[in-house]
Amino acid sequence: MKKMTIRDAKKMYTTYGYQLFGDEIRALSSQDPDSCNQKISNSNYLHALFLTAFMFDNTSWSLDMLTGGNDGFLETLATKFYQALDRIKQNSGKARIIVTSENKTQFLTDTEKKYDNLEVFCLPSSCPENKEHFIVCDSLMVRAEEPHMAITDESDADVIRATVHINNCDEGKVFSVKFNDFWTLLQ
């Protein structure tokens, strides 16, 4: 049996979206919003798309992201990403993305022009390579990836693994502080 590639995962998500994870979305949605420490293992790129879409659907105030940024992940989630940015803007919040590459994708360039509440910073090539990638939404939801090599559409989807924390104030605070520290250093 052929292993799923990143391209396959993007296509499956674009075609089926949440339908692929119906039971999991119902379980996540039915959780008490005041409960903490919902920890989920993110098993592959497709699962990463689903969990990040869930995070974006539940984001209202802030979105901070440290990413490689050049694999089409946000483009695949464009609708969910735009909806999150709209809610953040409506609530006078902000979204910040640090891309661990010198070059911003056309998608991020266009999105930054469209949303004045979004700031994107690309690391210069003189910065040491950072393989740590994470997303923090509303300081309550975190997706922290395990380090991995650069990926392409032909990469095995299983190389992307992460731990996702939903409604976890403690992890949210840790990663918010970490992101703010990075952001401050870059300014």
Tab-separated table of C-alpha atoms in Angstrom:
chain	number	residue	atom	x	y	z
A	1	MET	CA	0.000	0.000	0.000
A	2	LYS	CA	1.293	3.444	-0.981
A	3	LYS	CA	2.152	5.806	1.885
A	4	MET	CA	0.263	9.087	2.048
A	5	THR	CA	2.281	12.097	0.893
A	6	ILE	CA	1.848	15.726	1.913
A	7	ARG	CA	0.161	16.290	-1.477
A	8	ASP	CA	-2.281	13.428	-0.783
A	9	ALA	CA	-3.077	14.871	2.652
A	10	LYS	CA	-3.780	18.335	1.223
A	11	LYS	CA	-6.025	16.846	-1.444
A	12	MET	CA	-7.937	14.728	1.078
A	13	TYR	CA	-8.436	17.698	3.409
A	14	THR	CA	-9.519	19.966	0.537
A	15	THR	CA	-11.983	17.322	-0.673
A	16	TYR	CA	-13.413	16.086	2.632
A	17	GLY	CA	-12.456	18.568	5.374
A	18	TYR	CA	-13.930	17.797	8.774
A	19	GLN	CA	-15.880	14.796	7.441
A	20	LEU	CA	-12.746	12.672	7.767
A	21	PHE	CA	-12.609	13.323	11.503
A	22	GLY	CA	-16.307	13.417	12.396
A	23	ASP	CA	-16.023	11.523	15.679
A	24	GLU	CA	-13.020	13.524	16.824
A	25	ILE	CA	-14.613	16.888	15.979
A	26	ARG	CA	-17.769	15.920	17.881
A	27	ALA	CA	-15.688	14.872	20.883
A	28	LEU	CA	-13.637	18.080	20.830
A	29	SER	CA	-16.709	20.252	20.343
A	30	SER	CA	-18.584	18.598	23.191
A	31	GLN	CA	-15.812	19.205	25.735
A	32	ASP	CA	-16.544	21.583	28.581
A	33	PRO	CA	-14.979	24.868	27.406
A	34	ASP	CA	-13.718	25.537	30.924
A	35	SER	CA	-11.862	22.241	31.168
A	36	CYS	CA	-8.108	22.292	30.720
A	37	ASN	CA	-5.420	19.888	29.634
A	38	GLN	CA	-7.011	18.339	26.565
A	39	LYS	CA	-3.883	16.869	24.985
A	40	ILE	CA	-3.972	15.275	21.537
A	41	SER	CA	-1.194	13.583	19.584
A	42	ASN	CA	-1.111	14.876	16.016
A	43	SER	CA	-0.123	11.839	13.948
A	44	ASN	CA	0.444	13.161	10.414
A	45	TYR	CA	0.022	16.099	8.039
A	46	LEU	CA	-3.670	15.392	7.385
A	47	HIS	CA	-4.378	15.252	11.111
A	48	ALA	CA	-2.373	18.500	11.479
A	49	LEU	CA	-4.630	20.191	8.932
A	50	PHE	CA	-7.741	19.028	10.772
A	51	LEU	CA	-6.525	20.034	14.244
A	52	THR	CA	-5.276	23.413	13.039
A	53	ALA	CA	-8.609	24.044	11.297
A	54	PHE	CA	-10.341	23.244	14.599
A	55	MET	CA	-8.031	25.692	16.382
A	56	PHE	CA	-8.719	28.401	13.777
A	57	ASP	CA	-12.477	27.791	14.095
A	58	ASN	CA	-12.206	28.494	17.812
A	59	THR	CA	-9.886	31.516	17.648
A	60	SER	CA	-11.234	34.962	18.462
A	61	TRP	CA	-8.465	37.188	19.845
A	62	SER	CA	-4.963	36.209	18.826
A	63	LEU	CA	-2.978	33.891	16.612
A	64	ASP	CA	0.791	33.526	16.876
A	65	MET	CA	2.668	31.157	14.595
A	66	LEU	CA	6.299	30.142	14.158
A	67	THR	CA	6.495	28.230	10.894
A	68	GLY	CA	8.637	27.118	7.982
A	69	GLY	CA	5.806	28.624	5.978
A	70	ASN	CA	6.649	27.401	2.508
A	71	ASP	CA	4.812	24.087	2.218
A	72	GLY	CA	1.284	25.322	1.446
A	73	PHE	CA	-0.144	24.482	4.890
A	74	LEU	CA	-1.892	27.840	5.369
A	75	GLU	CA	-3.001	27.932	1.742
A	76	THR	CA	-4.765	24.605	2.271
A	77	LEU	CA	-6.485	26.100	5.332
A	78	ALA	CA	-7.122	29.482	3.675
A	79	THR	CA	-10.864	29.657	4.406
A	80	LYS	CA	-10.437	28.726	8.084
A	81	PHE	CA	-7.413	31.047	8.370
A	82	TYR	CA	-9.327	33.998	6.861
A	83	GLN	CA	-12.306	33.344	9.133
A	84	ALA	CA	-10.013	33.374	12.178
A	85	LEU	CA	-8.376	36.609	10.989
A	86	ASP	CA	-11.829	38.173	10.500
A	87	ARG	CA	-12.873	37.289	14.073
A	88	ILE	CA	-9.553	38.492	15.463
A	89	LYS	CA	-9.951	41.801	13.609
A	90	GLN	CA	-13.544	42.181	14.792
A	91	ASN	CA	-12.314	41.780	18.386
A	92	SER	CA	-9.405	44.232	17.886
A	93	GLY	CA	-6.909	41.403	18.265
A	94	LYS	CA	-3.806	40.580	16.281
A	95	ALA	CA	-2.164	37.773	14.374
A	96	ARG	CA	1.602	37.426	14.060
A	97	ILE	CA	3.599	34.956	12.018
A	98	ILE	CA	7.329	34.365	12.085
A	99	VAL	CA	8.490	32.470	8.999
A	100	THR	CA	11.794	30.650	9.402
A	101	SER	CA	12.734	31.535	5.842
A	102	GLU	CA	13.888	34.715	4.143
A	103	ASN	CA	11.036	34.622	1.680
A	104	LYS	CA	7.371	35.138	2.313
A	105	THR	CA	5.005	33.122	0.131
A	106	GLN	CA	2.725	35.035	-2.226
A	107	PHE	CA	-0.182	33.757	-0.137
A	108	LEU	CA	1.201	35.406	3.023
A	109	THR	CA	2.092	38.605	1.144
A	110	ASP	CA	-1.456	38.887	-0.223
A	111	THR	CA	-3.043	37.985	3.113
A	112	GLU	CA	-0.949	40.551	4.986
A	113	LYS	CA	-2.124	43.248	2.524
A	114	LYS	CA	-5.742	42.219	3.068
A	115	TYR	CA	-5.589	42.081	6.886
A	116	ASP	CA	-4.115	45.028	8.764
A	117	ASN	CA	-4.232	42.973	11.979
A	118	LEU	CA	-1.707	40.464	10.546
A	119	GLU	CA	2.046	40.962	10.773
A	120	VAL	CA	4.467	38.565	9.102
A	121	PHE	CA	8.191	38.572	9.810
A	122	CYS	CA	10.657	36.489	7.806
A	123	LEU	CA	13.946	35.496	9.388
A	124	PRO	CA	17.066	36.596	7.541
A	125	SER	CA	19.380	33.870	6.288
A	126	SER	CA	21.960	34.937	8.879
A	127	CYS	CA	19.727	33.543	11.653
A	128	PRO	CA	20.467	30.019	12.847
A	129	GLU	CA	18.095	27.418	11.434
A	130	ASN	CA	15.092	26.879	13.674
A	131	LYS	CA	13.210	23.624	13.291
A	132	GLU	CA	10.771	24.427	16.092
A	133	HIS	CA	7.320	25.245	14.741
A	134	PHE	CA	4.210	26.028	16.757
A	135	ILE	CA	0.869	27.811	16.711
A	136	VAL	CA	-0.774	29.524	19.687
A	137	CYS	CA	-4.415	30.611	19.441
A	138	ASP	CA	-6.013	32.849	22.079
A	139	SER	CA	-3.269	31.716	24.514
A	140	LEU	CA	-5.422	28.613	25.108
A	141	MET	CA	-4.731	26.325	22.168
A	142	VAL	CA	-1.267	25.190	21.113
A	143	ARG	CA	0.020	22.974	18.331
A	144	ALA	CA	3.709	22.229	18.913
A	145	GLU	CA	5.427	20.258	16.146
A	146	GLU	CA	8.251	17.857	16.656
A	147	PRO	CA	11.371	18.988	14.759
A	148	HIS	CA	11.560	17.679	11.189
A	149	MET	CA	13.525	18.232	8.022
A	150	ALA	CA	12.226	20.550	5.317
A	151	ILE	CA	9.228	19.033	3.551
A	152	THR	CA	7.833	19.054	0.033
A	153	ASP	CA	4.548	17.847	-1.412
A	154	GLU	CA	6.208	14.479	-2.037
A	155	SER	CA	7.316	14.022	1.586
A	156	ASP	CA	5.739	11.270	3.651
A	157	ALA	CA	2.759	12.761	5.545
A	158	ASP	CA	3.820	10.824	8.654
A	159	VAL	CA	6.904	13.021	9.169
A	160	ILE	CA	4.672	15.712	10.651
A	161	ARG	CA	3.935	14.993	14.283
A	162	ALA	CA	2.908	17.343	17.045
A	163	THR	CA	1.225	17.657	20.378
A	164	VAL	CA	-1.928	19.736	20.451
A	165	HIS	CA	-3.313	21.272	23.621
A	166	ILE	CA	-6.915	22.499	23.611
A	167	ASN	CA	-8.122	24.822	26.404
A	168	ASN	CA	-4.814	24.473	28.185
A	169	CYS	CA	-4.041	27.724	29.977
A	170	ASP	CA	-0.629	26.564	31.188
A	171	GLU	CA	0.715	25.410	27.803
A	172	GLY	CA	-0.884	28.426	26.146
A	173	LYS	CA	0.977	30.746	28.479
A	174	VAL	CA	4.313	28.936	27.994
A	175	PHE	CA	4.112	29.129	24.200
A	176	SER	CA	2.737	32.693	24.200
A	177	VAL	CA	5.727	33.826	26.260
A	178	LYS	CA	8.091	31.892	23.964
A	179	PHE	CA	6.558	33.504	20.875
A	180	ASN	CA	6.633	36.977	22.441
A	181	ASP	CA	10.303	36.485	23.296
A	182	PHE	CA	11.070	35.568	19.653
A	183	TRP	CA	8.963	38.472	18.371
A	184	THR	CA	10.645	40.985	20.674
A	185	LEU	CA	14.110	39.842	19.592
A	186	LEU	CA	13.184	40.369	15.947
A	187	GLN	CA	11.848	43.902	16.346
